[in-house]
Amino acid sequence: MGLKKDSYENSVLHQVRDLKELAAVQKEKCFNLEKLSGIIEKECCAGIKRVILTGCGDSYSAAGAMLPGFKKMSGIKLCNAPDIMDFCHYYTREKTLKGMKAEEVLVVAVSFSGSADRLAEAMKKAEDFGTKTMLITRNPESKGGKAAKTVFNVETPDGCNSPGLRSYYASMVGIAALGAYIGYCKGSLSEEEFYAAGEKIADYTLEFMEDLERIDDTMFEEAVRMKDLRKFEVIADGNEGSSAQFVEQKFIECSGVYCDHTTSEEFAHISFFFRGPEETAEIIMINEADKSLGRMKDTINGCLAQQRPTLVVTDMEESEFEVRCRNLGEIDNFYGIAEMGVNSMENAGRATVCRIAKAPEQWMSPFVDFIPGALLAAYHAAVNEHNFFNGRFDFRTETWIG
């Protein structure tokens, strides 16, 4: 008898379902000009010319995922999102300021809990350089909150947050709202455009949610198909790369399997050399607007040529990812020359294509593109009866063990 999905409901699925209500809440709590002007005055904000976004774990992924949108809405090109360890230990005063005056630089740490020691360290270092500092969090009274000069509280309602989907989404909305606020203060966004950005994010989330049951069914089926696998890889380019990093984290936290994330180019140069490639499942994230679409289609063919179980998360139709068989004389790479024989495309399977809603603007796709992979990670743990966080979190009762 086959496995029944209802027997494997888990905290990830419940958090995803919660986004239907959370999208509206976070829009109201974050895209609020009165609230933001109380955190950092409009005149002060208008003078910002450089922003550094950083954080730990999921928060670091959120910062990277929102960086393109933050740059676009704020109008500030001199922005980057370093790993917090990189910032704390390797950023000099010169590297932090990049030629700007200290008061023109804002260092933003992102942390839902605000509890990590590294956050306070980052805030102190930035303050020593004389820059403005801010923590985006749900816990203003945390160690990080007390260390930052200003705190942007995303005010996420209480609820299960293991393994961190609600917090990840809330952090991304907060980062986007801050970028839009800076743009408003600088005059590049009108008040109407500021609020419209929040509406687009919430509406896009709800559009995705209309397809959740179909997507959830597909991810459960994939988890059953991949049940015995212990190696996973997530491939994505651009700002989807940070979404891929988040999905990688969920595979490790939930199922305890080996997982990494990479780009389409690095797959071509490195990952396809894996011995026993058919033992590694691939989750590939690509949208129609991505500039590397052609390279990613080659990557998908490469995965299938090596008989890797392959899932594609995309806003495109399934027909766009049909296997392309080529004659030996046309092969211009080594994808088709795997251990199982030359021209293995003849025996390649098909990729499972999970179609998601198309983002209203390309930078908005990370608000939902992480969801299928996170669901797959949770179901992979569940069908193997493996509690999350190395057995410490019961995914059914949503309680910590011991």
Coordinates of C-alpha atoms in Angstrom, one line a residue:
M1 CA 0.0 0.0 0.0
G2 CA 1.3 3.4 -0.9
L3 CA 2.1 6.2 1.6
K4 CA -0.7 8.6 2.3
K5 CA 0.2 12.3 2.4
D6 CA -2.2 13.1 5.3
S7 CA -0.1 10.8 7.5
Y8 CA 2.9 13.1 7.0
E9 CA 1.5 16.6 7.7
N10 CA 4.2 18.7 9.3
S11 CA 5.2 22.1 10.6
V12 CA 6.6 23.2 7.3
L13 CA 3.3 22.6 5.6
H14 CA 1.5 24.4 8.4
Q15 CA 3.8 27.4 8.1
V16 CA 3.3 27.6 4.4
R17 CA -0.5 27.5 4.8
D18 CA -0.1 30.3 7.4
L19 CA 1.3 32.6 4.7
K20 CA -2.2 33.1 3.4
E21 CA -2.9 35.2 6.5
L22 CA 0.7 36.3 7.2
A23 CA 1.1 38.0 3.8
A24 CA -1.4 40.6 4.7
V25 CA -0.2 41.0 8.3
Q26 CA 3.5 41.5 7.3
K27 CA 2.4 44.0 4.6
E28 CA 0.6 46.1 7.2
K29 CA 3.3 45.8 9.8
C30 CA 6.2 46.5 7.5
F31 CA 5.0 48.8 4.7
N32 CA 4.0 51.5 7.1
L33 CA 5.4 55.0 6.5
E34 CA 4.4 56.3 10.0
K35 CA 6.1 53.4 11.7
L36 CA 9.3 53.6 9.6
S37 CA 9.6 57.4 10.0
G38 CA 9.5 56.8 13.7
I39 CA 12.4 54.4 13.4
I40 CA 14.6 56.6 11.1
E41 CA 13.6 60.1 10.2
K42 CA 12.9 60.9 6.5
E43 CA 15.7 63.5 6.3
C44 CA 18.2 61.2 7.9
C45 CA 17.2 58.3 5.6
A46 CA 17.4 60.5 2.5
G47 CA 21.1 60.9 3.2
I48 CA 22.0 57.2 3.1
K49 CA 24.3 56.4 0.2
R50 CA 25.5 52.9 1.1
V51 CA 23.8 49.9 2.8
I52 CA 25.2 46.6 4.1
L53 CA 22.7 43.9 4.7
T54 CA 23.9 40.9 6.8
G55 CA 22.6 38.1 9.1
C56 CA 23.2 34.5 10.2
G57 CA 21.7 31.4 8.7
D58 CA 18.2 31.9 7.2
S59 CA 18.5 35.6 7.8
Y60 CA 21.6 35.7 5.6
S61 CA 19.7 34.0 2.8
A62 CA 16.8 36.5 3.3
A63 CA 19.3 39.4 2.9
G64 CA 20.8 37.9 -0.3
A65 CA 17.4 37.1 -1.8
M66 CA 16.2 40.7 -1.3
L67 CA 19.3 42.4 -2.4
P68 CA 18.2 43.0 -6.0
G69 CA 14.9 44.4 -4.9
F70 CA 16.4 46.5 -2.2
K71 CA 18.8 48.1 -4.7
K72 CA 16.0 48.8 -7.1
M73 CA 13.5 50.3 -4.7
S74 CA 16.1 52.2 -2.6
G75 CA 17.9 53.6 -5.6
I76 CA 21.2 52.8 -3.9
K77 CA 23.5 50.7 -6.0
L78 CA 26.3 50.6 -3.4
C79 CA 24.7 47.8 -1.5
N80 CA 25.9 44.3 -0.7
A81 CA 25.0 41.4 1.6
P82 CA 28.1 39.7 3.1
D83 CA 28.0 36.8 5.5
I84 CA 28.0 38.1 9.0
M85 CA 31.3 36.4 9.9
D86 CA 32.8 38.0 6.8
F87 CA 31.5 41.4 8.0
C88 CA 32.6 41.0 11.6
H89 CA 36.1 39.8 10.9
Y90 CA 37.2 40.9 7.4
Y91 CA 35.4 44.2 6.7
T92 CA 37.8 47.1 7.3
R93 CA 36.6 50.7 7.8
E94 CA 37.5 51.4 4.2
K95 CA 35.6 48.4 2.9
T96 CA 32.6 49.3 5.0
L97 CA 32.4 53.0 4.0
K98 CA 33.5 52.6 0.3
G99 CA 34.4 56.3 0.1
M100 CA 31.2 57.5 1.8
K101 CA 31.0 59.5 5.0
A102 CA 30.2 57.3 8.0
E103 CA 26.9 59.0 8.6
E104 CA 25.9 58.1 5.0
V105 CA 26.3 54.3 5.6
L106 CA 23.6 52.1 7.1
V107 CA 24.5 48.6 8.4
V108 CA 21.5 46.4 8.7
A109 CA 21.5 43.1 10.6
V110 CA 18.6 40.7 10.0
S111 CA 17.5 38.3 12.7
F112 CA 14.1 37.1 13.7
S113 CA 15.2 36.2 17.2
G114 CA 18.0 38.7 17.6
S115 CA 19.7 36.4 20.0
A116 CA 23.0 35.5 18.2
D117 CA 26.2 36.9 19.7
R118 CA 27.4 37.7 16.2
L119 CA 24.6 40.3 15.7
A120 CA 25.7 42.4 18.7
E121 CA 29.3 42.1 17.4
A122 CA 28.3 43.3 14.0
M123 CA 26.3 46.2 15.4
K124 CA 29.2 47.2 17.7
K125 CA 31.7 47.1 14.9
A126 CA 29.5 49.3 12.6
E127 CA 29.0 51.7 15.5
D128 CA 32.7 51.9 16.0
F129 CA 33.1 52.9 12.4
G130 CA 30.5 55.7 13.0
T131 CA 27.8 54.3 10.7
K132 CA 24.1 54.0 11.3
T133 CA 22.9 50.6 12.5
M134 CA 19.6 48.8 12.4
L135 CA 18.3 45.4 13.4
I136 CA 15.3 43.9 11.5
T137 CA 13.8 41.5 14.0
R138 CA 10.7 40.3 15.8
N139 CA 12.4 40.7 19.2
P140 CA 13.5 44.3 19.9
E141 CA 14.6 43.4 23.5
S142 CA 17.1 40.8 22.3
K143 CA 20.8 41.1 22.5
G144 CA 21.0 42.3 18.9
G145 CA 18.2 44.7 19.4
K146 CA 19.9 46.3 22.4
A147 CA 23.1 46.7 20.4
A148 CA 21.6 48.4 17.4
K149 CA 20.9 52.1 17.3
T150 CA 17.5 51.5 15.6
V151 CA 15.2 48.5 15.5
F152 CA 12.7 47.6 12.9
N153 CA 10.2 45.2 14.5
V154 CA 8.4 43.2 11.9
E155 CA 5.7 42.2 14.5
T156 CA 5.1 38.7 13.2
P157 CA 2.2 37.1 15.2
D158 CA 3.0 34.1 17.5
G159 CA 3.1 30.7 15.8
C160 CA 5.3 27.7 15.1
N161 CA 8.5 28.8 13.4
S162 CA 10.5 25.5 13.2
P163 CA 12.3 25.3 10.8
G164 CA 12.0 29.0 10.1
L165 CA 9.6 29.6 7.2
R166 CA 7.5 32.3 8.8
S167 CA 10.5 34.2 10.0
Y168 CA 12.2 33.9 6.6
Y169 CA 9.2 35.4 4.9
A170 CA 8.7 38.1 7.5
S171 CA 12.4 39.1 7.3
M172 CA 12.2 39.4 3.5
V173 CA 9.1 41.6 3.7
G174 CA 10.9 43.8 6.3
I175 CA 14.0 44.2 4.1
A176 CA 11.8 45.1 1.1
A177 CA 9.9 47.6 3.1
L178 CA 13.1 49.3 4.3
G179 CA 14.4 49.5 0.7
A180 CA 11.1 51.1 -0.4
Y181 CA 11.2 53.5 2.5
I182 CA 14.7 54.7 1.6
G183 CA 13.5 55.1 -2.0
Y184 CA 10.5 57.2 -0.8
C185 CA 12.8 59.3 1.4
K186 CA 15.1 60.0 -1.5
G187 CA 12.2 60.9 -3.8
S188 CA 12.6 58.0 -6.2
L189 CA 9.4 56.3 -5.0
S190 CA 6.1 58.1 -4.4
E191 CA 3.9 57.3 -1.4
E192 CA 1.6 55.5 -3.7
E193 CA 4.5 53.4 -5.2
F194 CA 5.7 52.6 -1.7
Y195 CA 2.4 51.1 -0.6
A196 CA 1.9 49.5 -4.0
A197 CA 5.1 47.5 -3.5
G198 CA 3.7 46.0 -0.4
E199 CA 0.5 45.2 -2.1
K200 CA 2.3 43.4 -5.0
I201 CA 4.2 41.2 -2.5
A202 CA 1.1 40.2 -0.6
D203 CA -1.0 39.7 -3.8
Y204 CA 1.8 37.6 -5.4
T205 CA 2.0 35.4 -2.3
L206 CA -1.8 34.8 -2.4
E207 CA -1.6 34.0 -6.1
F208 CA 1.0 31.3 -5.3
M209 CA -1.2 30.0 -2.5
E210 CA -4.0 29.3 -5.0
D211 CA -1.9 26.5 -6.3
L212 CA -0.6 25.2 -3.0
E213 CA -2.5 21.9 -3.0
R214 CA -1.2 21.0 -6.4
I215 CA 2.3 21.9 -5.5
D216 CA 2.1 20.2 -2.1
D217 CA 0.8 17.0 -3.8
T218 CA 3.8 17.1 -6.2
M219 CA 6.3 17.6 -3.5
F220 CA 4.9 14.7 -1.5
E221 CA 5.1 12.5 -4.6
E222 CA 8.7 13.6 -5.2
A223 CA 9.6 12.9 -1.6
V224 CA 8.3 9.3 -2.0
R225 CA 10.2 9.0 -5.3
M226 CA 13.4 10.3 -3.6
K227 CA 12.8 8.5 -0.2
D228 CA 15.9 6.4 -0.2
L229 CA 18.3 9.1 -1.4
R230 CA 20.7 10.8 1.0
K231 CA 22.3 13.4 -1.3
F232 CA 20.6 16.5 -2.7
E233 CA 21.7 19.6 -4.6
V234 CA 19.9 22.8 -5.3
I235 CA 20.9 24.7 -8.4
A236 CA 19.9 28.3 -9.0
D237 CA 21.4 31.6 -10.4
G238 CA 21.0 35.2 -9.5
N239 CA 18.8 36.1 -6.4
E240 CA 17.3 32.6 -6.7
G241 CA 20.7 31.5 -5.4
S242 CA 19.8 32.7 -1.9
S243 CA 16.5 30.9 -2.1
A244 CA 18.5 27.8 -3.1
Q245 CA 20.7 28.3 0.0
F246 CA 17.5 28.5 2.2
V247 CA 16.2 25.2 0.6
E248 CA 19.6 23.6 1.3
Q249 CA 19.3 24.6 4.9
K250 CA 15.8 23.0 5.2
F251 CA 17.0 19.7 3.8
I252 CA 19.8 19.6 6.4
E253 CA 17.7 20.8 9.3
C254 CA 14.6 18.6 8.5
S255 CA 16.0 15.4 7.0
G256 CA 19.7 15.5 8.0
V257 CA 20.8 14.5 4.5
Y258 CA 23.8 15.9 2.7
C259 CA 22.8 18.9 0.6
D260 CA 24.6 21.8 -1.1
H261 CA 23.6 24.6 -3.4
T262 CA 25.4 25.8 -6.5
T263 CA 24.9 27.6 -9.8
S264 CA 24.4 26.3 -13.3
E265 CA 27.9 27.3 -14.3
E266 CA 29.5 25.6 -11.3
F267 CA 27.4 22.4 -12.0
A268 CA 29.0 22.3 -15.4
H269 CA 32.5 22.7 -14.0
I270 CA 32.3 20.7 -10.8
S271 CA 29.1 18.9 -9.7
F272 CA 28.6 16.7 -12.7
F273 CA 31.8 14.9 -11.8
F274 CA 30.1 13.3 -8.8
R275 CA 30.6 9.6 -8.7
G276 CA 27.3 7.7 -8.9
P277 CA 25.4 10.8 -10.1
E278 CA 22.1 8.9 -10.0
E279 CA 22.4 8.9 -6.2
T280 CA 22.0 12.7 -6.0
A281 CA 18.7 14.4 -6.5
E282 CA 18.6 17.8 -8.1
I283 CA 16.3 20.7 -7.3
I284 CA 16.6 23.3 -10.0
M285 CA 15.1 26.8 -9.7
I286 CA 14.8 28.9 -12.8
N287 CA 12.3 31.5 -14.1
E288 CA 11.6 32.8 -17.6
A289 CA 13.1 36.2 -16.8
D290 CA 16.4 34.8 -15.7
K291 CA 19.3 35.7 -18.0
S292 CA 20.9 32.2 -17.5
L293 CA 17.8 30.4 -18.8
G294 CA 19.7 28.8 -21.7
R295 CA 22.5 27.6 -19.5
M296 CA 20.0 26.2 -17.0
K297 CA 18.3 24.2 -19.7
D298 CA 21.6 22.6 -20.6
T299 CA 22.1 21.9 -16.9
I300 CA 18.8 20.1 -16.7
N301 CA 19.7 18.0 -19.7
G302 CA 23.0 17.2 -18.0
C303 CA 21.3 16.1 -14.9
L304 CA 18.9 13.8 -16.9
A305 CA 21.8 12.5 -19.0
Q306 CA 23.3 11.2 -15.7
Q307 CA 20.0 9.7 -14.6
R308 CA 19.8 12.1 -11.6
P309 CA 16.2 12.4 -10.2
T310 CA 15.5 16.0 -11.2
L311 CA 12.8 18.5 -10.0
V312 CA 12.5 21.9 -11.7
V313 CA 10.7 24.8 -9.9
T314 CA 9.8 27.4 -12.4
D315 CA 7.2 29.9 -13.7
M316 CA 7.4 28.3 -17.1
E317 CA 5.4 25.5 -18.8
E318 CA 6.7 21.9 -18.6
S319 CA 7.1 21.7 -22.3
E320 CA 10.0 24.2 -22.0
F321 CA 12.1 21.5 -20.4
E322 CA 11.7 18.6 -22.7
V323 CA 14.8 16.3 -23.1
R324 CA 16.8 17.2 -26.1
C325 CA 18.5 14.2 -27.7
R326 CA 21.5 15.0 -29.8
N327 CA 23.8 13.0 -32.0
L328 CA 27.3 12.2 -30.7
G329 CA 28.8 14.6 -33.2
E330 CA 26.7 17.4 -31.7
I331 CA 27.8 16.9 -28.1
D332 CA 29.9 19.8 -27.0
N333 CA 30.3 18.9 -23.3
F334 CA 30.6 15.8 -21.2
Y335 CA 27.1 15.5 -19.8
G336 CA 26.3 12.6 -22.2
I337 CA 29.4 10.7 -21.4
A338 CA 28.6 9.3 -17.9
E339 CA 29.8 6.0 -16.4
M340 CA 26.7 4.3 -17.7
G341 CA 27.7 4.9 -21.3
V342 CA 28.1 7.4 -24.2
N343 CA 25.0 9.3 -25.4
S344 CA 23.1 8.5 -22.3
M345 CA 20.4 11.0 -23.3
E346 CA 18.8 8.2 -25.1
N347 CA 17.9 6.7 -21.7
A348 CA 17.3 10.0 -19.8
G349 CA 14.2 10.3 -17.8
R350 CA 12.0 13.3 -17.5
A351 CA 12.3 16.2 -15.1
T352 CA 9.4 16.7 -12.7
V353 CA 8.3 20.3 -13.4
C354 CA 6.6 22.3 -10.5
R355 CA 5.1 25.4 -12.0
I356 CA 4.7 28.4 -9.7
A357 CA 3.1 31.8 -10.3
K358 CA 5.1 34.3 -12.3
A359 CA 6.3 37.2 -10.2
P360 CA 5.0 40.7 -11.0
E361 CA 8.7 41.8 -10.9
Q362 CA 11.6 39.5 -11.2
W363 CA 13.1 40.4 -7.8
M364 CA 9.9 39.3 -6.1
S365 CA 10.2 35.6 -7.0
P366 CA 12.1 34.7 -3.7
F367 CA 8.9 35.4 -1.7
V368 CA 7.5 32.1 -2.9
D369 CA 10.2 30.2 -4.9
F370 CA 11.6 28.6 -1.7
I371 CA 8.3 26.9 -0.8
P372 CA 8.3 23.8 -3.0
G373 CA 11.9 22.9 -2.0
A374 CA 11.1 23.4 1.7
L375 CA 8.0 21.2 1.4
L376 CA 10.1 18.5 -0.3
A377 CA 12.7 18.7 2.4
A378 CA 10.0 18.3 5.1
Y379 CA 8.2 15.4 3.4
H380 CA 11.5 13.6 2.7
A381 CA 12.1 13.6 6.5
A382 CA 8.6 12.7 7.3
V383 CA 8.3 9.7 4.9
N384 CA 11.5 8.4 6.5
E385 CA 10.0 9.0 10.0
H386 CA 12.8 11.2 10.9
N387 CA 12.1 14.1 13.2
F388 CA 13.6 17.5 12.3
F389 CA 16.8 18.9 13.7
N390 CA 18.5 15.5 14.0
G391 CA 15.5 14.0 15.8
R392 CA 15.0 16.8 18.3
F393 CA 11.8 18.3 16.9
D394 CA 8.6 16.3 16.4
F395 CA 7.2 17.5 13.0
R396 CA 3.7 16.2 13.8
T397 CA 3.2 17.6 17.3
E398 CA 5.4 20.7 16.6
T399 CA 7.2 20.2 19.9
W400 CA 10.8 19.8 20.9
I401 CA 11.9 16.5 22.3
G402 CA 13.8 16.2 25.6

